[in-house]
Every structure is written in structure tokens, then in C-alpha cells.
N, CA and C of each residue as an Amber inpcrd file, in Angstrom:
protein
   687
  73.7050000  74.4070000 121.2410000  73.3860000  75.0280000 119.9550000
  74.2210000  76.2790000 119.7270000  74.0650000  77.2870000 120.9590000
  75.2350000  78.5510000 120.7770000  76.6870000  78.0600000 120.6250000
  77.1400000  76.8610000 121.0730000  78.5770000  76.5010000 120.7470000
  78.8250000  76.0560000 119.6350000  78.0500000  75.5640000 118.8910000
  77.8140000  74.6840000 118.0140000  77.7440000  76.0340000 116.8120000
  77.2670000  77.5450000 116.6720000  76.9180000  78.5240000 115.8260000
  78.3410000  78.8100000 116.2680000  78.9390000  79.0660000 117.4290000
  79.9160000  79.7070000 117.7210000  81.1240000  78.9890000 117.1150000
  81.3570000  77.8140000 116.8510000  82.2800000  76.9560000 116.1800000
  82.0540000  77.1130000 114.9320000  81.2740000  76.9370000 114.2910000
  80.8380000  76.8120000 112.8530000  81.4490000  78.5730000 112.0970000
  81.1190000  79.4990000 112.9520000  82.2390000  80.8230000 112.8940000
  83.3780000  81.0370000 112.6190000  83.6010000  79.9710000 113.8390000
  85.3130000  80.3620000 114.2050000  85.7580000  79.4650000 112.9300000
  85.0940000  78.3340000 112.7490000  85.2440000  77.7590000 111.6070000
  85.9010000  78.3410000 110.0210000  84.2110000  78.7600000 109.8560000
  84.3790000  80.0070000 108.5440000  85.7840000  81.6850000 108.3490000
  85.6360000  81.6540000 109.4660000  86.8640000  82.7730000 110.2090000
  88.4050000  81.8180000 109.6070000  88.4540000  81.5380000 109.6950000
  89.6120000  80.4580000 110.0120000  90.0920000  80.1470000 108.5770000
  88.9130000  79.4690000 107.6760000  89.0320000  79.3070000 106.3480000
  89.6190000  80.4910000 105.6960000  88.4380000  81.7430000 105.8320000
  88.8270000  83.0610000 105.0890000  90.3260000  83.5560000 105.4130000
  90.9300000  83.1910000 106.6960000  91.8200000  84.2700000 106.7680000
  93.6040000  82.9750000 106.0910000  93.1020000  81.8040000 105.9130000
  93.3680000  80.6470000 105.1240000  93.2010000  81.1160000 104.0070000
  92.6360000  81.5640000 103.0810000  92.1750000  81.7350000 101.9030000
  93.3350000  83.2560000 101.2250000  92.4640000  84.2660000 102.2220000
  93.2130000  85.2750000 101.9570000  93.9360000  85.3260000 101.8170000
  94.9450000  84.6950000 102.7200000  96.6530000  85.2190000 102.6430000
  97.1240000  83.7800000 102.2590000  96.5100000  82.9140000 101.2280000
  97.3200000  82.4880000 100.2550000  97.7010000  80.9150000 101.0160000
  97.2670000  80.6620000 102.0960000  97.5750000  79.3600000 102.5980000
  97.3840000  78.3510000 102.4860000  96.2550000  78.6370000 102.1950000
  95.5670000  77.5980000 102.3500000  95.3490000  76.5650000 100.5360000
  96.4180000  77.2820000 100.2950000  96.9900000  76.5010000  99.1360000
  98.3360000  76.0390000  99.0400000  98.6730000  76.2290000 100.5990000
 100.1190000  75.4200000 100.7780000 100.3790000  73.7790000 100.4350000
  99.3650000  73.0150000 100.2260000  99.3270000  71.7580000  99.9040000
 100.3290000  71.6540000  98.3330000  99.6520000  72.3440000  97.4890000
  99.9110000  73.1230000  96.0740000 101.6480000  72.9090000  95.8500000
 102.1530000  73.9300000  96.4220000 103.2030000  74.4020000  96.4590000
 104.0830000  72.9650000  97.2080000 103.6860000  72.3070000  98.1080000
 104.3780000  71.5520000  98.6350000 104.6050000  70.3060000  97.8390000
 103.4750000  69.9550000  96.8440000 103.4400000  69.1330000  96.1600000
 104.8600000  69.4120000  95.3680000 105.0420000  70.6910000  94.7370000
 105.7970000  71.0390000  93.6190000 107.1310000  71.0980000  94.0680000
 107.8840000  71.4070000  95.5840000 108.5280000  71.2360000  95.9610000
 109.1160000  69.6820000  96.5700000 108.5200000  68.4830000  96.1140000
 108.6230000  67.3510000  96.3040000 109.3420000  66.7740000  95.3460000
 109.4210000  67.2320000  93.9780000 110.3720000  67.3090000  92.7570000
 110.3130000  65.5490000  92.3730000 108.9450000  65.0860000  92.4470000
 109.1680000  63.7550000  92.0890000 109.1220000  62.5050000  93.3320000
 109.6910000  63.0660000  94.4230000 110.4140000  62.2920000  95.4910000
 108.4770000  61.5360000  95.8570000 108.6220000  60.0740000  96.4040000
 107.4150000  60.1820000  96.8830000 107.0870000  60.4430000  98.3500000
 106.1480000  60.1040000  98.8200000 106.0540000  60.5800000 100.0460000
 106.7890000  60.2820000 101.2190000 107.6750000  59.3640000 101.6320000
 108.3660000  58.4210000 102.2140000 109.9360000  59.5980000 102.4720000
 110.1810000  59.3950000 100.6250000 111.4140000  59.6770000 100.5640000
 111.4720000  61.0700000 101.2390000 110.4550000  61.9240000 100.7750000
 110.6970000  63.5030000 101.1140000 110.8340000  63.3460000 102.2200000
 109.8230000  62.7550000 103.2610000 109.7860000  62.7550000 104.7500000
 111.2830000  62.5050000 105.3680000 111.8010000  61.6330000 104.8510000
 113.2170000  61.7760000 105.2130000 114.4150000  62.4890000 104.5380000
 114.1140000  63.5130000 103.5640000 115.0660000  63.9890000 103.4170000
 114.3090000  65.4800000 104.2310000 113.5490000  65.6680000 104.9590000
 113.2590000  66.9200000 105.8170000 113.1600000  66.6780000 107.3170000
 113.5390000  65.0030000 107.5850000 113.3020000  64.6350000 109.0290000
 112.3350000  64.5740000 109.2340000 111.2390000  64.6340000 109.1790000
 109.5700000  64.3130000 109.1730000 108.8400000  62.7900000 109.3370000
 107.7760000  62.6140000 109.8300000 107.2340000  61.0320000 109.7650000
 106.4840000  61.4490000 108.2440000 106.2500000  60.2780000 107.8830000
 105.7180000  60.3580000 106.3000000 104.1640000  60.5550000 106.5940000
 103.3600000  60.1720000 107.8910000 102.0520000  60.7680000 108.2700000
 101.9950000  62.0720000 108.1610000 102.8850000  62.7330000 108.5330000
 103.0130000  64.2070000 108.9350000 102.9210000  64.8360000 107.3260000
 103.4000000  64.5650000 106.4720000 103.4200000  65.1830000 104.9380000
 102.4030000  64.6050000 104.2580000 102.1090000  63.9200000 104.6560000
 100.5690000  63.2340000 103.7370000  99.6110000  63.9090000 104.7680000
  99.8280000  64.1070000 105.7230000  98.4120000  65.3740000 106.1710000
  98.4370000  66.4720000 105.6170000  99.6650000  67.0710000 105.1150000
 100.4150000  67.9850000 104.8330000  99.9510000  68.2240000 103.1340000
 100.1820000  67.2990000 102.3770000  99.5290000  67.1130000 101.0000000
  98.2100000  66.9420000 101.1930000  97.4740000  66.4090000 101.6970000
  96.1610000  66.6400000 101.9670000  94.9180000  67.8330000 102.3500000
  95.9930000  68.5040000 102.7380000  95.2410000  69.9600000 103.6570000
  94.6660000  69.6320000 104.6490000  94.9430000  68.1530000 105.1920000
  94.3110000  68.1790000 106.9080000  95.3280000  68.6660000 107.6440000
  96.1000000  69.2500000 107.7520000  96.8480000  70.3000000 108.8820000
  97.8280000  71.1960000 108.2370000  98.5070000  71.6240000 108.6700000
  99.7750000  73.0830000 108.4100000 100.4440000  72.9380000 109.0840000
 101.9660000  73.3910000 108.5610000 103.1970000  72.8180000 109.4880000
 103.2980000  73.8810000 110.1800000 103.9260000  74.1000000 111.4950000
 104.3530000  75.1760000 112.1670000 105.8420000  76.1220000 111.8720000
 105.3790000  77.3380000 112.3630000 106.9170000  78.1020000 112.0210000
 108.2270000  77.3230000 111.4570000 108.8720000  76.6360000 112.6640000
 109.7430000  76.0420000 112.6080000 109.7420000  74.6880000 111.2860000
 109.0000000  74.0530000 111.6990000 108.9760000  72.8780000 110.3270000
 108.7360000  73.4080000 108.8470000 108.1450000  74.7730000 109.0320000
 108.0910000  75.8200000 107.6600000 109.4080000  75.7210000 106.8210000
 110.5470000  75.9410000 108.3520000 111.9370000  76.9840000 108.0070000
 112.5100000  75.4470000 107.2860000 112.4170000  74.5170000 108.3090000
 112.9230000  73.3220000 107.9090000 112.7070000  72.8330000 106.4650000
 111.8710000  73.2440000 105.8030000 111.4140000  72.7070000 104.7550000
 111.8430000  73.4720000 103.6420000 111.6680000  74.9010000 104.2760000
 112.4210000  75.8870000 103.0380000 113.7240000  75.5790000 103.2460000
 114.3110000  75.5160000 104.1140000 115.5100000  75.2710000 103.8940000
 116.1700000  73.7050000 103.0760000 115.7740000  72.6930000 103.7770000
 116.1990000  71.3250000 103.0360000 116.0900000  71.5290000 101.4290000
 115.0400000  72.3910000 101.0070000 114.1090000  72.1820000  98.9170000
 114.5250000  73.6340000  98.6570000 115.7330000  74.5000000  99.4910000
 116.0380000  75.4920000  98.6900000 115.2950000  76.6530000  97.9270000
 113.8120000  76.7340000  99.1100000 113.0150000  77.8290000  98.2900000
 112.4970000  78.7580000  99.7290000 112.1850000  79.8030000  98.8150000
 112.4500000  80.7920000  99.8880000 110.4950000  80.4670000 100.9940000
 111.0120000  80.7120000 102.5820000 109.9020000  80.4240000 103.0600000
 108.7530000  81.4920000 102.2320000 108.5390000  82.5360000 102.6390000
 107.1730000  83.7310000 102.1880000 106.9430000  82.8960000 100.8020000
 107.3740000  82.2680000  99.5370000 106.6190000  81.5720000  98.4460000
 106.3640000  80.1250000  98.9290000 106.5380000  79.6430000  99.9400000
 106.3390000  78.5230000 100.7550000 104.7680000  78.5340000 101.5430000
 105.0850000  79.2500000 101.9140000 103.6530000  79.6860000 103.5130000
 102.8190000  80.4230000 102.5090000 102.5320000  81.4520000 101.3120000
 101.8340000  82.3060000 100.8500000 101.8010000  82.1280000  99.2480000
 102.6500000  81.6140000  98.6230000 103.0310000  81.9570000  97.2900000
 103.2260000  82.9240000  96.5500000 103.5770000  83.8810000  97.8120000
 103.7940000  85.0900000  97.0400000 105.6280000  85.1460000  96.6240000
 106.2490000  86.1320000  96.1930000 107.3320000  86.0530000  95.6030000
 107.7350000  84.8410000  95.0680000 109.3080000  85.1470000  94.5100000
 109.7930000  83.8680000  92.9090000 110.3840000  82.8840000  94.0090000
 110.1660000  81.4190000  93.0510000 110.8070000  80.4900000  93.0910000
 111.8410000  79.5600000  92.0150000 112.3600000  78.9690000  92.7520000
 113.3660000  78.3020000  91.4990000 112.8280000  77.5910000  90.7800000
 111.2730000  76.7750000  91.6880000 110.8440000  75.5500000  91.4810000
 109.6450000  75.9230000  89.9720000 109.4810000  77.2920000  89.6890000
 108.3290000  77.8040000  88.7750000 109.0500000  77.9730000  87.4720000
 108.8920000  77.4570000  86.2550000 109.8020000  77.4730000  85.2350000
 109.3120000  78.6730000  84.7600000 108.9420000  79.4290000  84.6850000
 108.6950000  80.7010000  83.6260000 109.9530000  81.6790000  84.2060000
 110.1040000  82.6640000  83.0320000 110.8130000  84.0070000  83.4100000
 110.4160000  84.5100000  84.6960000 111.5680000  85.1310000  84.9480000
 111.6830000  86.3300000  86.2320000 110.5890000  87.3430000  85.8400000
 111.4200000  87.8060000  84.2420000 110.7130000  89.3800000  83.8530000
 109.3830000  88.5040000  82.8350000 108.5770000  87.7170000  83.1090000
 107.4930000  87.8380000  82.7330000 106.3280000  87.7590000  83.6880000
 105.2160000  88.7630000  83.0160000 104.2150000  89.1030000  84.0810000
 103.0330000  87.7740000  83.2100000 102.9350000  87.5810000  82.0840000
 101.7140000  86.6030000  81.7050000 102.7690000  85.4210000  80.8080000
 101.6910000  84.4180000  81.4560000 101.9750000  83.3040000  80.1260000
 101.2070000  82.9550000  79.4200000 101.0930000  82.2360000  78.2310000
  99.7410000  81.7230000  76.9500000  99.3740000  80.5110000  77.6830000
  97.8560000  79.9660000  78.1820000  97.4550000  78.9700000  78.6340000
  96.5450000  78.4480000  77.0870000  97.1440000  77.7360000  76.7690000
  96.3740000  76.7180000  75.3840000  94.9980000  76.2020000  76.0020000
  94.1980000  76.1130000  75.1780000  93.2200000  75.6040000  75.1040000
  92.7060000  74.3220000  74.6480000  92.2660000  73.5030000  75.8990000
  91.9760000  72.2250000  75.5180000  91.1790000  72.4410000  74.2410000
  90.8480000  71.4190000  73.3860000  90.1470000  71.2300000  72.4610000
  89.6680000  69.6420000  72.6000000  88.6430000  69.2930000  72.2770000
  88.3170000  67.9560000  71.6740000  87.5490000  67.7910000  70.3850000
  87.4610000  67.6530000  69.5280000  87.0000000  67.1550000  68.7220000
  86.3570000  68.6580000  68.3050000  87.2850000  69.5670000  68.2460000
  86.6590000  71.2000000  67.8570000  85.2780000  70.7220000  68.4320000
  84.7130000  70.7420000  69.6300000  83.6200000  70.9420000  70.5340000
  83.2770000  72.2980000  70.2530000  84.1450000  73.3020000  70.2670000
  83.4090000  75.0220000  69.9500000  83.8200000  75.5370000  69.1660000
  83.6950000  75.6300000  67.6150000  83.7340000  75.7840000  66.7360000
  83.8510000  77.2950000  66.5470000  82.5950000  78.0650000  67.3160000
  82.6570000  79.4210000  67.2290000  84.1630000  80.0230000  67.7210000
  84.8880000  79.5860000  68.6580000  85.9540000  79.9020000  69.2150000
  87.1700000  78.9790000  68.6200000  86.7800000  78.1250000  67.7800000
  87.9150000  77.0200000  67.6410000  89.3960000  78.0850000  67.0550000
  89.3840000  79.3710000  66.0740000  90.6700000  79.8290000  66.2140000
  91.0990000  81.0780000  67.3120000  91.1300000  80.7780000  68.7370000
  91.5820000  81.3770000  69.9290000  92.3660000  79.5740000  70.3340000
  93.3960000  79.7270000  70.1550000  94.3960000  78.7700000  70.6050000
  94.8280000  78.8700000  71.8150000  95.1830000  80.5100000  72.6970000
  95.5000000  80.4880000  73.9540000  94.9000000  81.4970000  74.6280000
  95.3900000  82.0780000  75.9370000  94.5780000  83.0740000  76.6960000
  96.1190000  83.4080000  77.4010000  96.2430000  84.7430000  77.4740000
  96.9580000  85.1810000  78.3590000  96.5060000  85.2980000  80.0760000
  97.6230000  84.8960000  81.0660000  96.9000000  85.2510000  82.1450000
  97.7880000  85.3270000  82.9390000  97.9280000  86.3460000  84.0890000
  98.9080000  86.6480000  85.3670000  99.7530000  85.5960000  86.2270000
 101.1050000  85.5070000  85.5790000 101.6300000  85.1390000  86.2580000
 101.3280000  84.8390000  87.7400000 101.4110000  85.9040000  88.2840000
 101.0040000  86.1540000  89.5580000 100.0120000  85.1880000  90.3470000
  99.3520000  84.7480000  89.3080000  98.0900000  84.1960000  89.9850000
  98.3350000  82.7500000  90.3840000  99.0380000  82.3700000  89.1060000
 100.0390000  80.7080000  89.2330000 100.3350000  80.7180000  90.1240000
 101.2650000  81.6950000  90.3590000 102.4680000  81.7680000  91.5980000
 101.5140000  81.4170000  93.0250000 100.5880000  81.9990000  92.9330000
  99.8310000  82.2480000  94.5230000  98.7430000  80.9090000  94.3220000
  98.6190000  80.0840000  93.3710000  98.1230000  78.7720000  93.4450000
  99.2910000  77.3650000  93.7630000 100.8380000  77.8840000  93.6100000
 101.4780000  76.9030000  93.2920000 101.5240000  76.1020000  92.0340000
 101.0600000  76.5580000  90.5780000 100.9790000  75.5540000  89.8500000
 102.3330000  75.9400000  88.9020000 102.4530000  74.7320000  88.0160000
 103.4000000  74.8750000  87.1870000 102.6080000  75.1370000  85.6520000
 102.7260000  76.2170000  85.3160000 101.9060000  76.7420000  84.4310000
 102.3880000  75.5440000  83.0270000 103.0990000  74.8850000  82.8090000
 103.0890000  73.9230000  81.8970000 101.9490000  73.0500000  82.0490000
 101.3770000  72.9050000  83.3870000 100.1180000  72.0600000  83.5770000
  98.8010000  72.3510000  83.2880000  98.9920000  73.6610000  82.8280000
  97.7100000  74.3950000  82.7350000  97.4070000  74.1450000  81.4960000
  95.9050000  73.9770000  81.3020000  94.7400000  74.6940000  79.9460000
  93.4700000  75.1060000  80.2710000  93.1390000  75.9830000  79.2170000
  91.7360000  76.3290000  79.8750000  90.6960000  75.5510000  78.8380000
  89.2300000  75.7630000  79.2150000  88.4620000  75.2400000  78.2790000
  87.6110000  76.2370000  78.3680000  86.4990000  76.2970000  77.5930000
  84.9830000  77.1120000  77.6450000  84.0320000  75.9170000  78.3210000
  83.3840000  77.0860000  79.4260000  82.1150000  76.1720000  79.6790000
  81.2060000  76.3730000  78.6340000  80.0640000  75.0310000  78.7310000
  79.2910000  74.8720000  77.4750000  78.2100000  74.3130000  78.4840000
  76.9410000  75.2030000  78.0070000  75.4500000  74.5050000  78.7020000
  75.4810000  75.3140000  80.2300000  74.5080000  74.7010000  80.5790000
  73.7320000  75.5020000  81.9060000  74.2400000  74.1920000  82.8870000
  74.3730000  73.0640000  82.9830000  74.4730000  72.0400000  83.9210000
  74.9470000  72.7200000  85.2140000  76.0120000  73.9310000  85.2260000
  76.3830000  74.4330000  86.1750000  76.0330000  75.6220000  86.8710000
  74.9330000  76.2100000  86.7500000  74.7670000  77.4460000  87.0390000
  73.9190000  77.1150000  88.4320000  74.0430000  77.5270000  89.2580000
  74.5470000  79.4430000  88.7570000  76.5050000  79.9200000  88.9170000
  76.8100000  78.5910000  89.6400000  78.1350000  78.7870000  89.3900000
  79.4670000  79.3310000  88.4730000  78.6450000  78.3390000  87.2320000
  79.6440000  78.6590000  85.8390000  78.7390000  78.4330000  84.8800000
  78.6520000  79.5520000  84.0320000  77.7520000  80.2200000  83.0400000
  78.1970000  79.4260000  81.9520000  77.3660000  79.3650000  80.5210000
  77.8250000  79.0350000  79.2870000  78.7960000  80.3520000  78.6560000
  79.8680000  79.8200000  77.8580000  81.0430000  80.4780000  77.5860000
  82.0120000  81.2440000  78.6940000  81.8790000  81.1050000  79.9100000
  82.8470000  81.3280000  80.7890000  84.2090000  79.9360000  80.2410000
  85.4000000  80.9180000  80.7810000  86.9150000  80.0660000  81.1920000
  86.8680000  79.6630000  82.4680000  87.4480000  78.6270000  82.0560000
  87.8490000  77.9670000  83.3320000  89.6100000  77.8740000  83.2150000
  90.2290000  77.9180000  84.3450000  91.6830000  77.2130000  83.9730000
  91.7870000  76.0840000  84.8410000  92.1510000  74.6770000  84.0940000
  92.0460000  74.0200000  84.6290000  93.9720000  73.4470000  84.8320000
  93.9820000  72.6600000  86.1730000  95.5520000  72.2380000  86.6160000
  95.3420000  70.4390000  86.4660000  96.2980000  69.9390000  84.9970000
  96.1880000  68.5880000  84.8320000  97.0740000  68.1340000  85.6040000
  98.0820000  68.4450000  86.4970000  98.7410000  67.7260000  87.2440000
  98.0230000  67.1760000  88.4180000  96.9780000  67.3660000  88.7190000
  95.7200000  67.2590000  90.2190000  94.4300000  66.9710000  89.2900000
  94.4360000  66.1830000  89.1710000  93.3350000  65.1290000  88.8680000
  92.5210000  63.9920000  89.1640000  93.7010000  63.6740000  90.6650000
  92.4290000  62.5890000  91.5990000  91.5460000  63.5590000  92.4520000
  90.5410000  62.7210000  92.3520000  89.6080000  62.8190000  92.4770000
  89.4420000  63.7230000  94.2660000  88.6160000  64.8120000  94.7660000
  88.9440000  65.1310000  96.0940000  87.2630000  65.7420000  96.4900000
  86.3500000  65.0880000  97.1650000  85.2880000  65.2340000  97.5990000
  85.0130000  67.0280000  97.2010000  84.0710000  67.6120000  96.2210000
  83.5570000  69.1040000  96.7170000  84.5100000  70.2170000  95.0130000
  85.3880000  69.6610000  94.9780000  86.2370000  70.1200000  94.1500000
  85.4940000  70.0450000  92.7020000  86.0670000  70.7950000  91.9690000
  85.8200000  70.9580000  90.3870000  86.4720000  70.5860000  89.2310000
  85.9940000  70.0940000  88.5370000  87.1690000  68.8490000  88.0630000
  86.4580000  69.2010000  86.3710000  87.6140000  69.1430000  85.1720000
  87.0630000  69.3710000  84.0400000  86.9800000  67.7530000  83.6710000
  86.0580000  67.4030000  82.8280000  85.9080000  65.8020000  82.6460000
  85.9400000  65.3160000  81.1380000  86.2930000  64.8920000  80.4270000
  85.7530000  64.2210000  79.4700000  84.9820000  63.1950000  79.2110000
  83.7100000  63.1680000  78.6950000  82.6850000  62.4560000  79.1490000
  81.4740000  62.5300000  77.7250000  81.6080000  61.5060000  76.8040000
  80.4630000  61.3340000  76.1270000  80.8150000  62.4490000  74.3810000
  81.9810000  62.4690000  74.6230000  82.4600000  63.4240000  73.4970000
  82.4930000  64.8260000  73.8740000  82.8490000  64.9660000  75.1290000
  82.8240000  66.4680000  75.2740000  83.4390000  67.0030000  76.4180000
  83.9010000  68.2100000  76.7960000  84.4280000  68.3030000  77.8180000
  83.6120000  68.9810000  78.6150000  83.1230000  68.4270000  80.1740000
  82.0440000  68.5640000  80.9790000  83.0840000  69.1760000  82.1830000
  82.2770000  70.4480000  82.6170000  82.9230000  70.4610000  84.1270000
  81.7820000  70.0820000  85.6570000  82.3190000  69.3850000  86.1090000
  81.3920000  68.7860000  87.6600000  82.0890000  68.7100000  88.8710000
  81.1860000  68.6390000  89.1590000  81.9360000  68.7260000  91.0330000
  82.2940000  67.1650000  91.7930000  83.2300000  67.0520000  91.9120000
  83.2580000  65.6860000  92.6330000  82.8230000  65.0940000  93.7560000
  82.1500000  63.8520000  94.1240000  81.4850000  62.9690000  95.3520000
  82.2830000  61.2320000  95.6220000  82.6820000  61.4180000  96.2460000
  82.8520000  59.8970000  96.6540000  81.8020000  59.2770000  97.5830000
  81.2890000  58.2020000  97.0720000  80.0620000  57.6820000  97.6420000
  80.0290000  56.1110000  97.5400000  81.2090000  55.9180000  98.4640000
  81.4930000  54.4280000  98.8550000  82.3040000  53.7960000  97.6120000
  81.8550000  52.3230000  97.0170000  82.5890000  52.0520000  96.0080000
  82.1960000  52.8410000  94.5220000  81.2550000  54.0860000  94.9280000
  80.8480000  54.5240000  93.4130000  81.3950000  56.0410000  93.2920000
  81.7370000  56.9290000  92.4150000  82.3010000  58.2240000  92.0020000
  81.3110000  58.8700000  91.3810000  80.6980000  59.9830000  91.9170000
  79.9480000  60.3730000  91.3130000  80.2900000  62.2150000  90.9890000
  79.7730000  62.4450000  89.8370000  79.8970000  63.9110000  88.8330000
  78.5870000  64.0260000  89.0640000  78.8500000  65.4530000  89.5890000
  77.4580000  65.9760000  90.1720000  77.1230000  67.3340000  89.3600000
  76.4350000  67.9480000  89.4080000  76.1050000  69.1740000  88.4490000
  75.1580000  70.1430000  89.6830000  75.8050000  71.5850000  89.6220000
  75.2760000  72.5670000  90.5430000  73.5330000  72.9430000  89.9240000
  73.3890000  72.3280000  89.0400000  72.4570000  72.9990000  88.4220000
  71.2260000  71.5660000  88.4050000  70.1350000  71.8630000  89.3040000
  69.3690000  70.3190000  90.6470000  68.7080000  69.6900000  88.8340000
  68.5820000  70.3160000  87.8150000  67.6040000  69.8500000  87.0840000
  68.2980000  69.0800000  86.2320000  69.8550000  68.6660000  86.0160000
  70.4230000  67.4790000  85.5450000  70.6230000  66.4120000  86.4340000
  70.8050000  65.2620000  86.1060000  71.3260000  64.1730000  86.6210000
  72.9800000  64.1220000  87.4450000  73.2170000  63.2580000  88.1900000
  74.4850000  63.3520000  88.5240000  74.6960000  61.5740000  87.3480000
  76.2650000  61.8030000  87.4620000  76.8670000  60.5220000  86.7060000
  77.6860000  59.9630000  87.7600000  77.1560000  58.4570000  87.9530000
  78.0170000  57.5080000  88.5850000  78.4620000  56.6960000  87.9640000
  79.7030000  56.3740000  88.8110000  80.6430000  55.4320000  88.2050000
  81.2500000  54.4920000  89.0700000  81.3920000  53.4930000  88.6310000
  82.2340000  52.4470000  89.8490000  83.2630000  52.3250000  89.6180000
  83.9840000  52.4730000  90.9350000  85.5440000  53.1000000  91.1040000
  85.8980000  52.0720000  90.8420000  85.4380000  50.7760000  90.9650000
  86.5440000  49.5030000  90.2810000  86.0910000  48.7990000  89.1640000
  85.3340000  50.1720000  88.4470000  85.4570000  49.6540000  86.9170000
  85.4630000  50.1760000  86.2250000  85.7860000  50.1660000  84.5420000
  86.3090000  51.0490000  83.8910000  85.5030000  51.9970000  83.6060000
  85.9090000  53.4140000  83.8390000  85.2950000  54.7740000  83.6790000
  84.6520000  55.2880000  82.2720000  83.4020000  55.5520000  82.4070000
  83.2870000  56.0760000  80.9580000  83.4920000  57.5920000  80.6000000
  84.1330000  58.1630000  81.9090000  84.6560000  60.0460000  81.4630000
  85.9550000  59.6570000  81.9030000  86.9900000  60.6980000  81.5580000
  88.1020000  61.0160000  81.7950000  88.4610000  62.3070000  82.5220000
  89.0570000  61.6950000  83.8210000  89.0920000  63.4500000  84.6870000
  90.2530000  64.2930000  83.8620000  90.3180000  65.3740000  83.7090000
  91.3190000  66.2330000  82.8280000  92.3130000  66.7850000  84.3020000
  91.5260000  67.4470000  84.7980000  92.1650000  68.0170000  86.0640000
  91.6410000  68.9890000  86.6400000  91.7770000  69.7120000  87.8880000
  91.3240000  70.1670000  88.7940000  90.8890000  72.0110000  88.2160000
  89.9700000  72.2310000  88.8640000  89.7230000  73.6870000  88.2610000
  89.9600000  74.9210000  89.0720000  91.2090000  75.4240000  88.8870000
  92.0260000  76.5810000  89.7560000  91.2810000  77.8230000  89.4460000
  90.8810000  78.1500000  88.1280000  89.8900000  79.5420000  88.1680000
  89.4100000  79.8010000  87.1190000  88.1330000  80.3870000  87.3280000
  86.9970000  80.9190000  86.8960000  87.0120000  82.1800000  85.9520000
  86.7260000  82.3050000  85.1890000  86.9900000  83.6090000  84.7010000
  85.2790000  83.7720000  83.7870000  84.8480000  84.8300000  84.5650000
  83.0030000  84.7710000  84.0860000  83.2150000  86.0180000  83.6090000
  82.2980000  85.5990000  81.8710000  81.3840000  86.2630000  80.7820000
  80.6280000  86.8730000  81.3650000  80.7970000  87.8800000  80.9930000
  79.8350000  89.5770000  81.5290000  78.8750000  89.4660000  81.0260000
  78.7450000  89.3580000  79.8090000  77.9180000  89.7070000  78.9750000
  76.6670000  88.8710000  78.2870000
């Protein structure tokens, strides 16, 4: 039982110091440095087994020092925006000298009317950079309803990344679903997909993965931005 508390630590330890310094979104970045290639091809243009980069895109492991250098070097980007996402890359289309870009706002069917003329949101460069995304992939939406709380409030932003949209056990996913845009947490539960809601007093929505879906995943939800007020 004490090894078992003592792992579950080193565990949590491990994540945070993953988190902090930006790593643990190396999957992100590696994706974007793949420039199309699929998984096969990259593996051999970096010398790699193609297991090794699909653990690698996955976030079940991290490459070491050396296979770091290897990698910055073969895709021409500097390691520190590789391992951290901090500093520029070639691979990020925005300006050098810009600090924000306009993230548009999904809309469907003017769903929020009260907000329908706010077309975009400014937001920190910086922050892209240290997620890996390509801010062309980005939009945000408004949350709407309680389904999620205490997580995500009604009228909070979300920014969501449409390039990452399959589906990944635990993750937050914006959905279209029933005329509206819903955000839920994702479950895989054998042959069925289920949209779950943080908030115990809705229903979850299942779906069978080998048949046709009645929501549409939009894409993955990189950040939160919560209403004070």
C-alpha cells in the first residue's frame, strides 16, 4: 500500500514537472514538424522505427537527448521550441514581431445571439507557441449551460485546436451535436464513444463507433479562459 501511495506521487511529480516546463506537449509540436509526411515516412527520414514515433505522437514516451538533437536537426527547427515550445519556429506561420493573433469564432446557426457581433478574440501568441498549434487551426466558442461545471461555466471561452479531433480517452473535445455546439469529455468504451458531461446530473451520449455519428467532433480544447463575473 506505502509503494503503491509512493508511486502514485512520483507519478503526479513527474506529470507536473511534464506540464510545467512545456513537455509534455511535445507530441503537439512533433505532429507539426511532420509537415504532412505519415508516420512511416518521417521515421525514416530521422532513422527511427515507426513504433518509436507513434509512441512519440501518442505521449506514451519522450525521446532522449540525443534523438531530440536528431530530430531538430533532420526538420530544421531549433531543439529548446522542440523539447519546450518555447522560442520561434519556421514551422509557426505568424509574424516574428507579433505578440497576438484574432482567433474567429465558431458560430452555428448564430447559437449566441447576445455575442453574435464579437467575430474574434485576441490572444498570446506565446501561448500557441508553448501548445505547438498552428494558430490557423484555432477557434474559440462560448460555453453555453451548466452540463460542465464546475469545470467550465456558462459564457466562458474555450479555444479550441481543429487539427486534433480524434477522439483521445479524458480529453475535451468541442462537439456539434443536436444544433449546437456542446463541449464534453471523451470515453472509449469498447465498440461505443461516449460524451460525457462533468456535471453527474446530465446524461452521457453514446455512440457506435461503426455507425454513423449523430455529433460532430470540432476539435480538441487547448484553453479555458473563465468569466469572473
Amino acid at each position: 500500500m506505502l509503494e503503491n501511495k509512493i508511486k502514485n506521487q512520483t507519478e503526479k511529480e513527474k506529470t507536473r514537472t511534464l506540464t510545467n516546463t512545456g513537455v509534455i506537449n511535445f507530441k503537439n509540436r512533433l505532429s507539426l514538424v511532420l509537415e504532412g509526411l505519415s508516420g512511416n515516412a518521417f521515421a525514416k527520414k530521422v532513422g527511427m522505427s515507426e513504433a518509436v514515433i507513434r509512441d512519440y505522437l501518442s505521449g506514451k514516451t519522450y525521446p532522449s537527448l540525443n534523438r531530440l538533437a536528431i530530430i531538430a536537426q533532420k526538420c530544421n527547427v531549433p531543439i529548446e521550441w522542440l523539447v519546450t515550445g518555447k522560442g520561434k519556429c519556421r514551422l509557426l506561420s505568424d509574424s516574428d514581431t507579433q505578440d497576438s493573433v484574432y482567433i474567429p469564432f465558431h458560430h452555428l446557426n448564430n447559437m449566441v445571439k447576445s455575442y453574435s457581433k464579437i467575430e474574434s478574440i485576441p490572444f498570446d501568441i506565446n501561448l500557441i507557441r508553448h501548445q505547438g498549434c498552428n494558430y490557423e487551426d484555432l477557434v474559440a466558442v462560448w460555453a453555453k449551460g451548466d452540463s460542465m461545471e464546475p469545470t467550465i461555466s456558462n459564457h466562458d471561452i474555450l479555444i479550441i485546436d481543429k487539427a486534433h479531433y480524434k477522439p483521445i480517452d479524458g480529453y475535451l473535445y468541442a462537439v456539434e451535436y443536436e444544433d449546437q455546439i456542446s463541449i464534453k469529455r471523451i470515453q472509449n468504451q469498447g465498440a461505443n464513444l461516449a460524451l460525457l458531461c462533468d456535471n453527474p446530473k446530465y446524461p452521457a451520449i453514446i455512440g457506435d463507433k461503426h455507425e454513423p455519428q449523430e455529433f460532430k467532433i470540432i476539435g480538441h480544447v487547448v484553453y479555458l479562459l473563465k468569466d469572473l463575473n
